[in-house]
mmCIF file of C-alpha atoms in Angstrom:
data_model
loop_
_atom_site.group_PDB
_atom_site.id
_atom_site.type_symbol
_atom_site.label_atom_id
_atom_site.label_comp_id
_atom_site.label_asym_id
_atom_site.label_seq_id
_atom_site.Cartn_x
_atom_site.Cartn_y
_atom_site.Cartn_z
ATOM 1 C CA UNK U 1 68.074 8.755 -7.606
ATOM 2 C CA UNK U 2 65.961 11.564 -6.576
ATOM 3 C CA UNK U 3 64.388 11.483 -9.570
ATOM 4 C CA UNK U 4 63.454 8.333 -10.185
ATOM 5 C CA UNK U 5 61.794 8.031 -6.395
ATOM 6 C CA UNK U 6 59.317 10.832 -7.739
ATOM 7 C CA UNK U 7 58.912 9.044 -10.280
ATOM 8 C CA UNK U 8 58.107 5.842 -8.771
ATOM 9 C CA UNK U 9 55.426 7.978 -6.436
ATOM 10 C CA UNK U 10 53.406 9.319 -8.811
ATOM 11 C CA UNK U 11 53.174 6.056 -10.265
ATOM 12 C CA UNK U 12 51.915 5.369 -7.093
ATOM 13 C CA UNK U 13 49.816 7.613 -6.429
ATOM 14 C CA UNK U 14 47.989 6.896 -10.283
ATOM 15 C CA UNK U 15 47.429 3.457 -9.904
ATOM 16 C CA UNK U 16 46.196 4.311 -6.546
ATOM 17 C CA UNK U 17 43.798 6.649 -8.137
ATOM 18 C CA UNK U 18 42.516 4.061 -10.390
ATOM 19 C CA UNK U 19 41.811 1.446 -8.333
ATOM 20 C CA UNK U 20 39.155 4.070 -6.127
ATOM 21 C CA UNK U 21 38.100 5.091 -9.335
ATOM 22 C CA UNK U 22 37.155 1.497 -10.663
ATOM 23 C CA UNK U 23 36.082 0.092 -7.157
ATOM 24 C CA UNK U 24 34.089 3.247 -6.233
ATOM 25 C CA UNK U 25 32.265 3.261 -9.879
ATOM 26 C CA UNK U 26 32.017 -0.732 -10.112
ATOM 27 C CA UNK U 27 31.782 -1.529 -5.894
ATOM 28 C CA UNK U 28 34.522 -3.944 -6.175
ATOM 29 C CA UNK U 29 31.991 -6.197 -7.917
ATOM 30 C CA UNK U 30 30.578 -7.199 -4.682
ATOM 31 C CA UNK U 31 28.155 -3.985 -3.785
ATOM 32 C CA UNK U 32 25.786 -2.082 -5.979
ATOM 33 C CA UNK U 33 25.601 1.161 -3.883
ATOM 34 C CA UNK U 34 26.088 1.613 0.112
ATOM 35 C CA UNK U 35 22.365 1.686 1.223
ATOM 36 C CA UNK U 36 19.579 -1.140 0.213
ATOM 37 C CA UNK U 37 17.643 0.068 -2.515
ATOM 38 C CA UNK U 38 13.912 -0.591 -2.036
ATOM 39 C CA UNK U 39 11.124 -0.300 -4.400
ATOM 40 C CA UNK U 40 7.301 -0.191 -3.217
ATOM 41 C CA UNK U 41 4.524 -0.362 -5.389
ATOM 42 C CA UNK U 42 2.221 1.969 -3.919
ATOM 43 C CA UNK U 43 2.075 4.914 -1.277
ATOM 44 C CA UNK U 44 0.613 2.196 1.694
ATOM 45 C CA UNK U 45 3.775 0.022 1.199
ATOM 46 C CA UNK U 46 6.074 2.543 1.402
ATOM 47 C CA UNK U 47 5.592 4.180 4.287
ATOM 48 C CA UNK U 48 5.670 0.975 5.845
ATOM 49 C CA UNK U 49 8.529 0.488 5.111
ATOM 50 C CA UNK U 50 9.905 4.305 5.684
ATOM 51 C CA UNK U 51 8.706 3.090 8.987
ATOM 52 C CA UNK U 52 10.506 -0.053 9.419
ATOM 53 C CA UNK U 53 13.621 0.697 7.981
ATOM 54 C CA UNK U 54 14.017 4.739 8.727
ATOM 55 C CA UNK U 55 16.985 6.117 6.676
ATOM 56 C CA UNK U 56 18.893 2.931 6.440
ATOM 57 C CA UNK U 57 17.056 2.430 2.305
ATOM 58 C CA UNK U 58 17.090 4.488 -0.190
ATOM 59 C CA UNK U 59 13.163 4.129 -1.016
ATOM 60 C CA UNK U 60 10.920 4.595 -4.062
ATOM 61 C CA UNK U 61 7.494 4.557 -4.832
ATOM 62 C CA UNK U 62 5.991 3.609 -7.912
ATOM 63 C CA UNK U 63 2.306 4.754 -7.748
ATOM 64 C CA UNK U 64 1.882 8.554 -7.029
ATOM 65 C CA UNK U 65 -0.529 9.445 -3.672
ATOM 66 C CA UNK U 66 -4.271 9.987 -4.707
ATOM 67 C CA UNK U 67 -3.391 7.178 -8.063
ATOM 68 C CA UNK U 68 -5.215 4.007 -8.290
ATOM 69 C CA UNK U 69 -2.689 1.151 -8.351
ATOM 70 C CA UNK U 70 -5.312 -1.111 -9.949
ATOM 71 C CA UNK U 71 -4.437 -0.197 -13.567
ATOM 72 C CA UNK U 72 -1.540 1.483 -14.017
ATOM 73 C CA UNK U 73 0.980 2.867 -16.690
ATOM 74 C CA UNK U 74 4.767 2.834 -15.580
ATOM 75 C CA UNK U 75 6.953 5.548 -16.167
ATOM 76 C CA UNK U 76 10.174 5.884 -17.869
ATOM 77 C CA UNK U 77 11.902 6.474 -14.449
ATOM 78 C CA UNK U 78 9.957 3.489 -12.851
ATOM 79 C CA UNK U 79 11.298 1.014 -14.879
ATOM 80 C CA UNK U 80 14.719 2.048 -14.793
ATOM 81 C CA UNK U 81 14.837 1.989 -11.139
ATOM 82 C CA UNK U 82 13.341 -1.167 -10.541
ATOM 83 C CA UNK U 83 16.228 -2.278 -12.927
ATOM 84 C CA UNK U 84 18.666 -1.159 -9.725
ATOM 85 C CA UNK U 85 16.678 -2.292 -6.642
ATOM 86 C CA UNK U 86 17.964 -4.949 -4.017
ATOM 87 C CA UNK U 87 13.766 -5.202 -3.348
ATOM 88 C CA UNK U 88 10.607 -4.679 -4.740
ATOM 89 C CA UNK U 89 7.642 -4.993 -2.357
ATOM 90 C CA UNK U 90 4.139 -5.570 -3.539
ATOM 91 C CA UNK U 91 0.611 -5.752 -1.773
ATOM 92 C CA UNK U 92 -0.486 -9.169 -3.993
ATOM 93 C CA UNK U 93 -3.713 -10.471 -3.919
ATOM 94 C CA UNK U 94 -4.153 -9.746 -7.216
ATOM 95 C CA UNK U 95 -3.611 -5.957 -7.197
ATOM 96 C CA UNK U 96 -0.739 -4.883 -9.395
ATOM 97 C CA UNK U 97 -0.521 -8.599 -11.248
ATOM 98 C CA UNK U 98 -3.987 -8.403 -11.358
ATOM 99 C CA UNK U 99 -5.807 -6.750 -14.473
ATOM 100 C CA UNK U 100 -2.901 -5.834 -17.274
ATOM 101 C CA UNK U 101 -0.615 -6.793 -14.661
ATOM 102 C CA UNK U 102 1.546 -4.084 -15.271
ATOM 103 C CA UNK U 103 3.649 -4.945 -12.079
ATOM 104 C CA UNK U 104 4.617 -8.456 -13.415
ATOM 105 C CA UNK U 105 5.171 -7.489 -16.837
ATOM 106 C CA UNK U 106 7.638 -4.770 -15.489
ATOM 107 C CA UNK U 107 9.639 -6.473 -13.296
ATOM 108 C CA UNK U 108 9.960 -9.483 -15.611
ATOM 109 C CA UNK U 109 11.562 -7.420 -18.202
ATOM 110 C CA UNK U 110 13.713 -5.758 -15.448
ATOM 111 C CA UNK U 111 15.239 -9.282 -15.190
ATOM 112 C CA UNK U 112 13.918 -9.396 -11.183
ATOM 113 C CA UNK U 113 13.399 -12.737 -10.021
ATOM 114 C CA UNK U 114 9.993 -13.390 -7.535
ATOM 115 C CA UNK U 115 11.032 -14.404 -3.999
ATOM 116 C CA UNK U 116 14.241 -13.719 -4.515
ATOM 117 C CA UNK U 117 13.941 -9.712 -5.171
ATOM 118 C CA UNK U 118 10.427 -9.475 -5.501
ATOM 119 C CA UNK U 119 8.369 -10.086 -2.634
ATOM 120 C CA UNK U 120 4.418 -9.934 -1.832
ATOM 121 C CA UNK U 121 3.520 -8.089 1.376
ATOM 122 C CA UNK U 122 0.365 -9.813 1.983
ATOM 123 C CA UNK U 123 2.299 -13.081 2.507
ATOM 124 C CA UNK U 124 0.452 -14.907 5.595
ATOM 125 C CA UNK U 125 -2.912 -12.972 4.885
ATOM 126 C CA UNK U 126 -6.135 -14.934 4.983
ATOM 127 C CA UNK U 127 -7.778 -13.560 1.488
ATOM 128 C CA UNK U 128 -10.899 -13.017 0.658
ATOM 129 C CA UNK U 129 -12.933 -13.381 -2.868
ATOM 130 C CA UNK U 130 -14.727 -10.911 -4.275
ATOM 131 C CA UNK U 131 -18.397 -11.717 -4.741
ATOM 132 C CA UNK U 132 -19.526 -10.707 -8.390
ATOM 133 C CA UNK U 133 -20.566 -13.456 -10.543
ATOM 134 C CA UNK U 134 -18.221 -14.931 -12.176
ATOM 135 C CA UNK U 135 -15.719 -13.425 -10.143
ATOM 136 C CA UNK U 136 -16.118 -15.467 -7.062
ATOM 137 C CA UNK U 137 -12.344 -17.080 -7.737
ATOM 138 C CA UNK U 138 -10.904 -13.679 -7.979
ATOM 139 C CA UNK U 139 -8.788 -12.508 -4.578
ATOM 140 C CA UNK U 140 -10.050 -9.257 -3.024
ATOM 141 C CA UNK U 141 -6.776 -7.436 -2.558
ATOM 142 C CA UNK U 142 -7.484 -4.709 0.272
ATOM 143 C CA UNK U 143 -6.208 -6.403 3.137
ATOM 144 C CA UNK U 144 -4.823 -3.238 4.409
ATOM 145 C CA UNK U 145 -8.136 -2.221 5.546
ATOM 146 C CA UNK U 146 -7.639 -4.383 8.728
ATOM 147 C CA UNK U 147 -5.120 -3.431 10.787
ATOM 148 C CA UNK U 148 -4.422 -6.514 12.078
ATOM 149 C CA UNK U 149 -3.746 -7.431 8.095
ATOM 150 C CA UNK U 150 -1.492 -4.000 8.167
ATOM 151 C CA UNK U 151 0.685 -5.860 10.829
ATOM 152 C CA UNK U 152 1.541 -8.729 8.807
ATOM 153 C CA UNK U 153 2.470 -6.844 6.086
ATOM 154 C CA UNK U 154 4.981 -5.005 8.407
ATOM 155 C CA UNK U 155 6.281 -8.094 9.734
ATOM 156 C CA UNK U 156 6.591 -9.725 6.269
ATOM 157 C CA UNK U 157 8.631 -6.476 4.782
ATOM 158 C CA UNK U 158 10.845 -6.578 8.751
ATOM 159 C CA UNK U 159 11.511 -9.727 8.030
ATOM 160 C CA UNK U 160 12.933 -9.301 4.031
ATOM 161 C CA UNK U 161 14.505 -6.237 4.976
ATOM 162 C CA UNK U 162 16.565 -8.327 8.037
ATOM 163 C CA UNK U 163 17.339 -11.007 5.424
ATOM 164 C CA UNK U 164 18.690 -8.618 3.133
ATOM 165 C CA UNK U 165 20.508 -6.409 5.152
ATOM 166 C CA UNK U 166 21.340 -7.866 8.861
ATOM 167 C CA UNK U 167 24.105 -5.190 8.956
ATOM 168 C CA UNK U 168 21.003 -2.653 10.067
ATOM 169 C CA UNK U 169 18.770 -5.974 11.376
ATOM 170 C CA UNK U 170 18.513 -4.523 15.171
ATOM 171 C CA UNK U 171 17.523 -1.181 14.111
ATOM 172 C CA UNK U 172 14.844 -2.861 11.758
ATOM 173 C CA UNK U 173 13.676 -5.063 14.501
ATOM 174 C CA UNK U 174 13.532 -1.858 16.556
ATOM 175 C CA UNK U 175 11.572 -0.384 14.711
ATOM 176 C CA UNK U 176 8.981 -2.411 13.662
ATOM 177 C CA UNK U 177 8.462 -3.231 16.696
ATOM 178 C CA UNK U 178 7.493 0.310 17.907
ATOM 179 C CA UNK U 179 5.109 0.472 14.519
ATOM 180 C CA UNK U 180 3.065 -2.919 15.506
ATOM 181 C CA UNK U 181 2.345 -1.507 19.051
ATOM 182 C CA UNK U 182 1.396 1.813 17.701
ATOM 183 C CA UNK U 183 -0.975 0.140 15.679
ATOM 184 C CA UNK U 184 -2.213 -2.844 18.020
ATOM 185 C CA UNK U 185 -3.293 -0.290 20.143
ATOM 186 C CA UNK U 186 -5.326 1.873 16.895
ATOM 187 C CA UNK U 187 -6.995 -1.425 16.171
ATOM 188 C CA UNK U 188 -8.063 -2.335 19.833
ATOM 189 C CA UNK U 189 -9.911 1.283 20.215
ATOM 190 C CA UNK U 190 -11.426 1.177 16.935
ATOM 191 C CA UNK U 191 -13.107 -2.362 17.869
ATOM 192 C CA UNK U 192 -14.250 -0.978 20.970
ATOM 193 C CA UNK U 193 -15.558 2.153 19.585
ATOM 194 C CA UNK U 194 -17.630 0.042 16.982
ATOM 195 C CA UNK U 195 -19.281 -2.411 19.238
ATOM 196 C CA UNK U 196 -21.075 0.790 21.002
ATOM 197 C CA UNK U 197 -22.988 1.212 17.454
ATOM 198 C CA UNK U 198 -26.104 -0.084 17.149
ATOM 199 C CA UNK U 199 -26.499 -3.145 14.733
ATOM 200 C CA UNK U 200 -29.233 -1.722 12.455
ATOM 201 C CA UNK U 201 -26.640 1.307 11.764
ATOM 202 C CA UNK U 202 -23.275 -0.529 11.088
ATOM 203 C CA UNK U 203 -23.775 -0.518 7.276
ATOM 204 C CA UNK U 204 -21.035 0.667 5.293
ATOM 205 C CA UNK U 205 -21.781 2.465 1.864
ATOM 206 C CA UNK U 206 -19.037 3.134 -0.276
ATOM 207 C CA UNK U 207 -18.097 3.039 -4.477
ATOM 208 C CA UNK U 208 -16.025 0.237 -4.670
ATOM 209 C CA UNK U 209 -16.480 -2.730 -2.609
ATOM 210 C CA UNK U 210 -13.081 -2.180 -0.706
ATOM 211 C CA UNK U 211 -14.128 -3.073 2.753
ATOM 212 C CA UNK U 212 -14.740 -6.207 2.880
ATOM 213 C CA UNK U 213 -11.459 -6.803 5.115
ATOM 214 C CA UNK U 214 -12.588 -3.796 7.332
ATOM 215 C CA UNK U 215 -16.195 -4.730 7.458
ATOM 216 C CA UNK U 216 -14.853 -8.420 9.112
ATOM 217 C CA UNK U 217 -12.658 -6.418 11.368
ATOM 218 C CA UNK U 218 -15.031 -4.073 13.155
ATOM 219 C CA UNK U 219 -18.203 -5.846 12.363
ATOM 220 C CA UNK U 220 -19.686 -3.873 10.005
ATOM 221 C CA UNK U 221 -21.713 -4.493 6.955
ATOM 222 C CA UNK U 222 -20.586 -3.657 3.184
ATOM 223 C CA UNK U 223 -23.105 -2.088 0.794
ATOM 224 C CA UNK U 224 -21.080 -0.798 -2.308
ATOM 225 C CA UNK U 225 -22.247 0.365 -6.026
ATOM 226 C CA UNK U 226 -19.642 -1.593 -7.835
ATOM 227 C CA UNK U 227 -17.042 -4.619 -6.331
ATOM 228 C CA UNK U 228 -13.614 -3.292 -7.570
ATOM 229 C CA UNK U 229 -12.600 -0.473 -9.816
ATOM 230 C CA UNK U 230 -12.774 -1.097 -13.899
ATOM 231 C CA UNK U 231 -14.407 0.148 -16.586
ATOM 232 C CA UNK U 232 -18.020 -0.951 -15.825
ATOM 233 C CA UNK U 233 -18.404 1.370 -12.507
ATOM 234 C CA UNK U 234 -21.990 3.174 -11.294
ATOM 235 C CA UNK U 235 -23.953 1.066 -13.978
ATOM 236 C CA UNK U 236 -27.852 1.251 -13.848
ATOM 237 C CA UNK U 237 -27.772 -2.430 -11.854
ATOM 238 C CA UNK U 238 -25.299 -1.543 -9.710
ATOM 239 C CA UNK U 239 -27.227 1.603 -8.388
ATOM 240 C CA UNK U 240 -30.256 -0.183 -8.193
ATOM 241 C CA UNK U 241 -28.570 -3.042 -6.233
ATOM 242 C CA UNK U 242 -26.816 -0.383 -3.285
ATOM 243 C CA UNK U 243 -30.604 1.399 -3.175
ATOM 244 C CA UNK U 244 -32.054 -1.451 -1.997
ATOM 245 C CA UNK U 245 -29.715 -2.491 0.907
ATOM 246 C CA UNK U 246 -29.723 1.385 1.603
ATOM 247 C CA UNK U 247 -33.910 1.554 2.013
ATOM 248 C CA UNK U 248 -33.796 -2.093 3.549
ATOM 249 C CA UNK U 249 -31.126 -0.900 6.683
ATOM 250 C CA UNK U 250 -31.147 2.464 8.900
ATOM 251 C CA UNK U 251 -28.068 3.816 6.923
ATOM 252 C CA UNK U 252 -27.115 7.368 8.455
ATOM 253 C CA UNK U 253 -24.384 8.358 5.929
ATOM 254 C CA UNK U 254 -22.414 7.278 2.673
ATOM 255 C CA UNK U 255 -18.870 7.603 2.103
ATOM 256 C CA UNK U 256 -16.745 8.766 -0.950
ATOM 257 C CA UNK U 257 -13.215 7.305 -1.536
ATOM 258 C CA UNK U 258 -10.272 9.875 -2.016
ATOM 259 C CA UNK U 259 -9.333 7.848 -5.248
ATOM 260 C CA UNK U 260 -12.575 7.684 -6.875
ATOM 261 C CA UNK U 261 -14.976 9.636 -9.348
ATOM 262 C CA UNK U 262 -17.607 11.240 -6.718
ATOM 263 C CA UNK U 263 -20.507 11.315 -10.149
ATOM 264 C CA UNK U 264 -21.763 7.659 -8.762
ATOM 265 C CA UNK U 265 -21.767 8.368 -5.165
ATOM 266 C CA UNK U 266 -23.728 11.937 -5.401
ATOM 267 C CA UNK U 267 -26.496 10.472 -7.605
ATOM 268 C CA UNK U 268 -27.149 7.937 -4.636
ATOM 269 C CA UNK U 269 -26.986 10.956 -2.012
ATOM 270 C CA UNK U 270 -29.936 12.203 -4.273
ATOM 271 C CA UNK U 271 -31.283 9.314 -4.605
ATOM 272 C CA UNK U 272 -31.695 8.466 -1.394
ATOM 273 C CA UNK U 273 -31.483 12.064 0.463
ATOM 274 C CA UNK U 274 -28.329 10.906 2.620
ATOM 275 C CA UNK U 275 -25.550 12.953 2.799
ATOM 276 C CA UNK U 276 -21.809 11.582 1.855
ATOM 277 C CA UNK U 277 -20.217 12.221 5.405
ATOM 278 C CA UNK U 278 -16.605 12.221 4.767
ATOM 279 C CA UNK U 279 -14.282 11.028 1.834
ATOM 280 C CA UNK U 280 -12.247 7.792 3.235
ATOM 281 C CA UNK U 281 -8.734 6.431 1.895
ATOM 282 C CA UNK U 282 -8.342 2.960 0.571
ATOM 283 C CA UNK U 283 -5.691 2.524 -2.378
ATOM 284 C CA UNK U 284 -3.565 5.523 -1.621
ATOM 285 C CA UNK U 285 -2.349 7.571 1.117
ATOM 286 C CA UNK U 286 -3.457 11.347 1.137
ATOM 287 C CA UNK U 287 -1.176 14.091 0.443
ATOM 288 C CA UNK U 288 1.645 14.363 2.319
ATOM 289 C CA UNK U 289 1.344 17.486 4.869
ATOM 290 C CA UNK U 290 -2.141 16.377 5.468
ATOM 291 C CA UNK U 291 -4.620 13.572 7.223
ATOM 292 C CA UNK U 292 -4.252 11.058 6.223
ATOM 293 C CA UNK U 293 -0.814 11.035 4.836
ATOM 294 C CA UNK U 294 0.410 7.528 6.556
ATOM 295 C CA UNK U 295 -1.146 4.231 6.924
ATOM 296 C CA UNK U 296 -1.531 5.067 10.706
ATOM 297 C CA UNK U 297 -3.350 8.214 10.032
ATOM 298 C CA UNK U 298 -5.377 6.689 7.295
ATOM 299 C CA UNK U 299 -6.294 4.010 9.705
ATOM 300 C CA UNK U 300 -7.678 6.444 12.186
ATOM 301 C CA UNK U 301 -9.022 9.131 9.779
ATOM 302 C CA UNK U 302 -10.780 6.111 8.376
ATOM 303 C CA UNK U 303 -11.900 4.435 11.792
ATOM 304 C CA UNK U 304 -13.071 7.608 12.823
ATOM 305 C CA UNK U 305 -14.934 9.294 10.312
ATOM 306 C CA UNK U 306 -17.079 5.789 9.725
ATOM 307 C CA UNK U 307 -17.487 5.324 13.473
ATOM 308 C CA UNK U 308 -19.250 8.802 13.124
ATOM 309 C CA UNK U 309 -21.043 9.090 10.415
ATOM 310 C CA UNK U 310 -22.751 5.669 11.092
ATOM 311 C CA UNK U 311 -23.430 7.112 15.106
ATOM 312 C CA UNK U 312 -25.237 10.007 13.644
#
C-alpha cells in the first residue's frame, strides 16, 4: 500500500511537471511572453515610447542612432523579431514605406497585419508635400520637427499601447501625461525665444530640406541644398539654388545634420564665407550618453543651437 501511494505521487508530481513545462514553453496558448513586445522603427519612436510605457515592454529598435531610416537594409535579427512583436510602430508619411519600402516589405512577410499590429505614429498629423517638381504629391515625413507634431505621436502610441495592454493602462496614461507637459512647455519657450529674432535673420540653411514642419512651427524660413535624402544630393543646381536665397537674406549661420555627409554643406561655407554653427538632429537621436540622446533633448539642442546661430 505504501508502495503504490509513492507510486501514485511521482506520477503526480510528472504530469505536474509537464503541464509547467508545456504551458510555460507554449503560454497556455493564450500568451506569447509576460511583457508586450514592441517594435519601433527608428531611435525617435522608441524613446517615445521608453517614455510612455517605462519597463512595462520589452522594446526594440530597428534603425541604429546616427542611421538614416530613409533607405534601409534589415538585419537578420530585425526580421526575426518583428516576427514576435505584439506592435510595430512607425513614423509614416512616407518614411520607411517610402523609397524601397523596406518597412512594408518586412513586415508583410512577417505575416503582421496594418492596424491591427502595425501602427503609424503620425496618425492625426496635418502633412506636408515636399516641393521638388514632380514631387509635389509626395508626403514630407519629418513631422517630428514640431513638437506639437511630437505630441501626437505620443498620444497615438499611449493610446495603442492602452488598447493593447489595459493591464498597465494607468501607468501608461501616467506617463504620457508627464511627457506631453514636459514638452508643451519646450515648445512654448522655443516660440517665444524665436519671435525675439529679427525677420531678415530667421532663415534656416540646412542639407536636406527636413524643416519644413519646424520652419511652420517657429516661423522660420527653409533654405536647403537638396529636399530629402537620395542619391542625387549637393548637385551643381541644387548649390546654385541655396546660394541664391543665402546672398538674397541676412543669413548668419548654416547648419549640418548629424546624419548627413558634411562634403555639400562645407563647399557652401566656402562658398559663401559663413560658418556651419552647430550640427542639428533630424532622423536619429544622438548617441546615447550624450546631447541629444532623446527626442526632448534633441528638441532643445535643436531649438537652441538655431535660435543662436541665427541671433548672431
Amino acid at each position: 500500500m505504501k508502495r503504490l501511494s509513492i507510486i501514485i505521487a511521482t506520477v503526480v508530481v510528472v504530469l505536474g511537471g509537464v503541464l509547467w513545462f508545456v504551458n510555460g514553453t507554449h503560454g497556455g496558448q493564450t500568451k506569447k511572453h509576460t511583457k508586450l513586445h514592441v517594435v519601433a522603427t527608428n531611435s525617435i519612436i522608441g524613446n517615445m515610447v521608453e517614455e510612455v510605457a517605462g519597463d512595462k515592454v520589452e522594446l526594440y529598435t530597428i534603425v541604429p542612432r546616427g542611421t538614416d531610416p530613409h533607405e534601409y537594409e534589415p538585419r537578420p535579427q530585425d526580421v526575426s523579431t518583428t516576427q514576435e512583436a505584439d506592435v510595430l510602430f512607425h513614423n509614416g508619411l512616407n518614411l520607411e514605406t517610402g523609397g524601397s519600402g523596406w518597412f512594408k516589405k518586412m513586415y508583410q512577410n512577417a505575416g503582421k497585419k496594418n492596424n491591427k499590429e502595425v501602427y503609424s505614429v503620425s496618425t492625426g498629423v496635418v502633412a506636408k508635400h515636399l516641393t521638388d517638381a514632380g514631387k509635389e504629391d509626395e508626403l514630407d515625413p519629418h513631422a517630428w520637427l514640431d513638437i506639437q507634431n511630437g505630441i501626437k505621436y505620443v498620444k497615438n502610441i499611449e493610446k495603442v499601447l492602452i488598447d493593447k495592454d489595459p493591464d498597465n493602462g494607468d501607468a501608461y496614461k501616467k506617463n504620457a501625461q508627464a511627457y506631453i507637459a514636459k514638452l508643451t512647455d519646450l515648445d512654448k519657450s522655443a516660440k517665444t525665444k524665436f519671435n525675439d529674432i529679427p525677420e531678415n535673420k530667421k532663415v534656416l540653411v540646412t542639407s536636406e530640406g527636413a524643416f519644413k514642419y519646424f520652419s511652420a512651427a517657429y516661423g522660420v524660413k527653409p533654405a536647403f541644398i537638396w529636399e530629402i535624402n537620395t542619391e542625387s544630393q549637393g548637385t551643381p543646381e541644387q548649390m546654385k539654388q541655396v546660394l541664391a536665397k543665402i546672398r538674397a537674406s541676412e543669413v548668419k549661420s548654416l547648419f549640418l545634420e548629424s546624419s548627413v555627409s558634411p562634403k555639400a554643406m562645407e563647399k557652401v561655407s566656402k562658398e559663401t564665407g559663413l560658418s556651419i554653427y552647430s550640427k542639428i538632429y533630424t532622423d536619429s537621436l544622438a548617441k546615447k550618453g550624450t546631447d541629444g540622446d532623446t527626442y526632448y533633448s534633441m528638441m532643445k539642442w535643436n531649438l537652441d543651437k538655431i535660435a543662436q546661430g541665427m541671433a548672431k
